[in-house]
Short mmCIF file of C-alpha atoms in Angstrom, two decimals:
data_model
loop_
_atom_site.label_atom_id
_atom_site.label_comp_id
_atom_site.label_asym_id
_atom_site.label_seq_id
_atom_site.Cartn_x
_atom_site.Cartn_y
_atom_site.Cartn_z
CA MET A 63 -17.61 39.98 6.32
CA LYS A 64 -17.56 36.45 4.91
CA TYR A 65 -21.35 36.14 5.50
CA ARG A 66 -22.19 39.30 3.53
CA PRO A 67 -22.37 37.55 0.08
CA ILE A 68 -24.72 34.91 1.52
CA LEU A 69 -26.99 37.53 3.07
CA LEU A 70 -26.99 39.53 -0.14
CA ALA A 71 -27.96 36.44 -2.15
CA LEU A 72 -30.86 35.73 0.18
CA LEU A 73 -32.08 39.31 -0.06
CA LEU A 74 -31.89 39.22 -3.84
CA ALA A 75 -33.76 35.91 -3.99
CA THR A 76 -36.64 37.16 -1.89
CA SER A 77 -36.90 40.37 -3.92
CA LEU A 78 -37.07 38.66 -7.32
CA PRO A 79 -40.47 38.44 -9.04
CA ALA A 80 -42.42 35.20 -8.65
CA ALA A 81 -41.87 32.55 -11.27
CA ALA A 82 -44.13 32.88 -14.31
CA LEU A 83 -46.97 30.36 -14.30
CA SER A 84 -48.68 28.51 -17.10
CA LEU A 85 -52.30 29.61 -16.64
CA LEU A 86 -54.73 26.97 -17.87
CA THR A 87 -58.50 26.71 -17.92
CA GLU A 88 -61.14 24.63 -19.66
CA ASP A 89 -64.13 25.16 -21.92
CA TRP A 90 -66.89 25.27 -19.29
CA PRO A 91 -69.08 28.28 -20.08
CA PRO A 92 -70.03 30.62 -18.58
CA VAL A 93 -67.29 29.99 -16.00
CA SER A 94 -64.51 29.77 -18.61
CA PHE A 95 -64.44 29.32 -22.38
CA ALA A 96 -62.85 30.44 -25.64
CA ASN A 97 -64.86 33.04 -27.55
CA ASP A 98 -65.36 33.18 -31.32
CA LYS A 99 -61.89 34.68 -31.72
CA GLY A 100 -60.29 31.98 -29.60
CA GLN A 101 -59.75 34.33 -26.66
CA PRO A 102 -60.49 33.20 -23.09
CA GLU A 103 -63.63 34.58 -21.51
CA GLY A 104 -65.95 33.81 -18.60
CA MET A 105 -66.47 34.59 -14.96
CA ALA A 106 -63.38 32.77 -13.72
CA VAL A 107 -61.26 34.19 -16.53
CA GLU A 108 -62.24 37.70 -15.45
CA VAL A 109 -61.32 36.88 -11.85
CA VAL A 110 -57.88 35.64 -12.89
CA LYS A 111 -57.30 38.65 -15.13
CA LEU A 112 -58.22 40.94 -12.24
CA LEU A 113 -55.71 39.12 -10.05
CA GLN A 114 -53.10 39.40 -12.79
CA GLU A 115 -53.59 43.18 -12.85
CA ARG A 116 -52.88 43.34 -9.13
CA LEU A 117 -49.83 41.12 -9.55
CA LYS A 118 -48.58 42.85 -12.73
CA ASP A 119 -48.58 39.41 -14.35
CA THR A 120 -48.93 39.19 -18.14
CA SER A 121 -48.95 35.41 -18.60
CA PRO A 122 -51.47 34.31 -21.25
CA ILE A 123 -54.45 32.18 -20.26
CA GLN A 124 -54.82 29.02 -22.33
CA VAL A 125 -58.14 27.21 -22.82
CA GLN A 126 -57.48 23.47 -23.08
CA PRO A 127 -59.46 20.23 -22.86
CA TRP A 128 -59.93 19.38 -19.20
CA ALA A 129 -58.01 16.08 -19.25
CA ARG A 130 -54.94 17.69 -20.85
CA ALA A 131 -54.97 20.70 -18.51
CA TYR A 132 -55.44 18.54 -15.42
CA ASN A 133 -52.58 16.26 -16.48
CA SER A 134 -50.36 19.34 -16.88
CA LEU A 135 -51.30 20.48 -13.38
CA LEU A 136 -50.22 17.15 -11.91
CA ASN A 137 -47.12 16.53 -13.99
CA GLU A 138 -45.66 19.80 -15.26
CA LYS A 139 -43.81 22.58 -13.50
CA ASP A 140 -45.36 25.88 -12.39
CA VAL A 141 -48.95 25.40 -13.56
CA MET A 142 -52.10 27.08 -12.28
CA LEU A 143 -55.42 25.58 -13.41
CA PHE A 144 -58.88 27.01 -12.82
CA THR A 145 -61.51 26.19 -11.80
CA VAL A 146 -60.95 23.04 -9.77
CA GLY A 147 -63.46 21.43 -7.43
CA ARG A 148 -62.24 20.63 -3.96
CA SER A 149 -61.89 17.01 -2.89
CA PRO A 150 -59.72 15.17 -0.32
CA GLU A 151 -57.72 13.51 -3.11
CA ARG A 152 -56.99 16.83 -4.79
CA GLU A 153 -55.90 18.40 -1.52
CA ARG A 154 -53.16 15.76 -1.39
CA LEU A 155 -51.98 16.59 -4.91
CA MET A 156 -52.06 20.39 -5.23
CA THR A 157 -52.63 23.71 -3.50
CA LEU A 158 -56.15 25.14 -3.76
CA LEU A 159 -56.85 28.86 -3.38
CA GLY A 160 -60.33 30.34 -3.22
CA PRO A 161 -63.15 29.73 -3.48
CA ILE A 162 -64.11 31.83 -6.46
CA LEU A 163 -67.45 30.15 -7.08
CA ILE A 164 -69.85 27.80 -5.31
CA SER A 165 -71.66 25.22 -7.40
CA SER A 166 -73.71 22.13 -6.66
CA THR A 167 -73.42 18.72 -8.27
CA ASP A 168 -76.93 18.04 -9.53
CA VAL A 169 -78.66 15.18 -11.29
CA PHE A 170 -80.92 16.19 -14.19
CA ALA A 171 -83.55 14.30 -16.15
CA LEU A 172 -85.79 15.21 -19.06
CA ARG A 173 -88.72 17.17 -17.72
CA GLN A 174 -91.31 14.62 -18.85
CA HIS A 175 -89.54 11.87 -16.87
CA ALA A 176 -88.51 13.89 -13.81
CA ALA A 177 -91.52 13.21 -11.57
CA GLU A 178 -91.31 9.47 -12.18
CA ILE A 179 -87.56 9.35 -11.55
CA ARG A 180 -87.87 11.33 -8.32
CA LYS A 181 -90.09 8.54 -6.97
CA LEU A 182 -87.35 5.95 -7.43
CA SER A 183 -85.25 4.73 -4.53
CA PRO A 184 -81.62 5.92 -4.55
CA ALA A 185 -80.49 2.43 -5.57
CA ALA A 186 -82.92 2.34 -8.48
CA MET A 187 -81.94 5.82 -9.64
CA GLN A 188 -78.26 4.89 -9.58
CA LYS A 189 -78.87 2.06 -12.05
CA LEU A 190 -80.09 4.45 -14.74
CA SER A 191 -77.65 5.38 -17.51
CA THR A 192 -76.01 8.66 -16.54
CA ALA A 193 -73.96 11.09 -18.64
CA ALA A 194 -71.09 12.98 -16.97
CA TYR A 195 -68.16 14.99 -18.34
CA ARG A 196 -65.13 12.67 -18.54
CA GLY A 197 -62.40 13.45 -16.01
CA SER A 198 -64.48 16.06 -14.19
CA ILE A 199 -65.28 16.04 -10.50
CA PHE A 200 -68.91 15.51 -11.52
CA GLU A 201 -68.00 12.18 -13.11
CA THR A 202 -65.96 11.28 -10.02
CA THR A 203 -68.85 12.16 -7.70
CA ALA A 204 -71.36 10.21 -9.79
CA HIS A 205 -69.09 7.15 -9.74
CA SER A 206 -68.55 7.44 -5.98
CA ARG A 207 -72.32 7.55 -5.43
CA GLY A 208 -72.80 4.37 -7.43
CA PHE A 209 -74.30 5.80 -10.63
CA ASN A 210 -74.06 3.95 -13.94
CA VAL A 211 -71.87 6.55 -15.64
CA PHE A 212 -71.37 7.06 -19.37
CA PRO A 213 -68.36 9.43 -19.75
CA THR A 214 -68.82 12.23 -22.30
CA THR A 215 -66.40 14.59 -24.02
CA ASP A 216 -67.91 17.75 -22.51
CA PRO A 217 -71.12 19.05 -20.88
CA ALA A 218 -72.68 19.79 -24.29
CA HIS A 219 -72.21 16.14 -25.25
CA SER A 220 -73.95 15.15 -22.01
CA ALA A 221 -76.89 17.45 -22.77
CA ARG A 222 -77.27 16.03 -26.27
CA MET A 223 -77.15 12.47 -24.95
CA LEU A 224 -79.94 13.25 -22.48
CA ALA A 225 -82.08 15.14 -25.01
CA ALA A 226 -81.78 12.25 -27.50
CA GLY A 227 -82.83 9.71 -24.88
CA ARG A 228 -79.52 7.86 -25.02
CA VAL A 229 -79.14 8.29 -21.25
CA LYS A 230 -81.72 8.85 -18.54
CA LEU A 231 -79.70 11.20 -16.30
CA TRP A 232 -77.08 13.93 -16.55
CA VAL A 233 -74.77 14.88 -13.66
CA GLU A 234 -73.31 18.39 -13.89
CA GLY A 235 -72.54 21.58 -11.99
CA ASN A 236 -75.67 23.69 -11.71
CA VAL A 237 -73.85 26.92 -12.66
CA VAL A 238 -73.33 25.85 -16.28
CA VAL A 239 -76.46 23.84 -17.13
CA GLY A 240 -78.54 26.79 -18.35
CA ASN A 241 -75.75 28.01 -20.61
CA VAL A 242 -75.13 24.52 -22.01
CA LEU A 243 -78.80 24.10 -22.91
CA ARG A 244 -78.96 27.50 -24.61
CA GLU A 245 -75.86 26.74 -26.69
CA GLN A 246 -77.48 23.49 -27.85
CA GLY A 247 -80.67 25.31 -28.80
CA LEU A 248 -82.64 23.57 -26.07
CA PRO A 249 -85.20 25.36 -23.86
CA LEU A 250 -84.23 25.67 -20.20
CA ALA A 251 -87.36 23.67 -19.37
CA THR A 252 -85.97 20.65 -21.25
CA VAL A 253 -84.51 19.28 -18.02
CA GLU A 254 -85.37 19.25 -14.34
CA ARG A 255 -83.19 18.58 -11.34
CA VAL A 256 -84.11 15.30 -9.68
CA ALA A 257 -81.37 15.16 -7.02
CA THR A 258 -78.42 17.08 -5.59
CA LEU A 259 -75.34 15.02 -4.75
CA ASP A 260 -73.27 17.70 -3.01
CA ARG A 261 -72.23 21.35 -2.92
CA LEU A 262 -68.94 22.12 -4.55
CA SER A 263 -66.46 24.93 -3.95
CA LEU A 264 -64.34 25.85 -6.98
CA TYR A 265 -60.75 27.04 -6.66
CA LEU A 266 -57.57 28.11 -8.38
CA ALA A 267 -55.23 25.09 -8.27
CA PHE A 268 -51.42 25.30 -8.20
CA SER A 269 -49.09 22.46 -9.11
CA PRO A 270 -46.76 21.10 -6.40
CA SER A 271 -43.73 22.86 -7.91
CA VAL A 272 -45.14 26.38 -7.58
CA PRO A 273 -43.09 28.28 -4.96
CA ARG A 274 -44.88 29.10 -1.75
CA ASP A 275 -44.18 32.81 -2.06
CA THR A 276 -45.86 32.84 -5.49
CA ILE A 277 -48.98 31.26 -4.05
CA LEU A 278 -48.95 33.75 -1.17
CA ARG A 279 -48.87 36.64 -3.64
CA TRP A 280 -51.91 35.26 -5.46
CA GLU A 281 -53.60 34.76 -2.10
CA LYS A 282 -52.95 38.38 -1.11
CA ALA A 283 -54.33 39.61 -4.43
CA LEU A 284 -57.46 37.46 -4.00
CA LEU A 285 -57.94 38.77 -0.46
CA ASP A 286 -57.61 42.34 -1.76
CA ILE A 287 -60.26 42.01 -4.49
CA LYS A 288 -62.63 40.30 -2.07
CA GLN A 289 -62.18 43.10 0.46
CA ASP A 290 -62.47 46.07 -1.93
CA GLY A 291 -65.71 44.91 -3.59
CA SER A 292 -64.34 44.28 -7.07
CA PHE A 293 -64.73 40.50 -6.77
CA ALA A 294 -68.33 40.83 -5.58
CA ALA A 295 -69.21 43.13 -8.48
CA LEU A 296 -67.73 40.72 -10.99
CA HIS A 297 -69.40 37.68 -9.41
CA GLN A 298 -72.81 39.36 -9.33
CA HIS A 299 -72.48 40.34 -12.98
CA TRP A 300 -72.19 36.71 -14.01
CA PHE A 301 -74.27 35.03 -11.30
CA PRO A 302 -76.66 37.66 -9.90
CA GLN A 303 -78.83 35.11 -8.05
CA ASP A 304 -75.99 33.28 -6.29
CA PRO A 305 -74.30 34.15 -2.97
CA VAL A 306 -70.82 35.65 -3.26
CA PRO A 307 -68.08 33.61 -1.51
CA LEU A 308 -66.06 36.28 0.31
CA GLN A 309 -63.84 34.00 2.41
CA VAL A 310 -60.29 33.21 1.28
CA GLU A 311 -58.71 29.87 2.11
CA ARG A 312 -55.57 28.07 1.05
CA LEU A 313 -55.81 24.28 1.15
CA GLY A 314 -53.71 21.30 0.18
CA ILE A 315 -50.01 20.61 0.05
CA GLN A 316 -48.86 24.19 0.75
CA ARG A 317 -51.50 24.95 3.34
#
């Protein structure tokens, strides 16, 4: 009889709802962004809202500058940030769940200079001034490949720098480049890809403090929407030309 209170406490603990998470994203359209009314929108936002419906979770999604949101992920309790590119360093710092989107890290130049730049050796290309979004995995990748990086405040800043001739190259995820150019009033033909540095899987990222059972619930919900076709329909609405990532994997510290 003396063990009954302990058993009851354990049963109650496992039946309680998962801890509420702070849901953070960045302004990176069309993947995620704040609309004219300040409300979160975008492909990844719709994925997370679909998952929230399955989980009966009503936590608000906040759109924040990337550096602030990423710092919260690393240093605050019970945070989920999306979307986050996979890297060995990040797998040591957080739990990644996905992927929800596949991008590539591409190097762009102004169209009129693209043919000439493609002829350069890798070492010569790396010496050219290169814009990349500060704190992003694209900046990290460009640095790791030896590029002469000028950090910018956001992808739009990078596009303006390139269009004005203040830098020769722009490193960015291919899935957002078209949208960035349109928002800046620049024709899509303004730039051309001159190199691809890598392919990048994008994930939901959970801070180290998030309980394992909470992550498992999000994983089950993601598996469900990938199996019932709702994820594929959403993905194809936003990125009709891109392959749909239907696998589900959990990586990192709570693997």
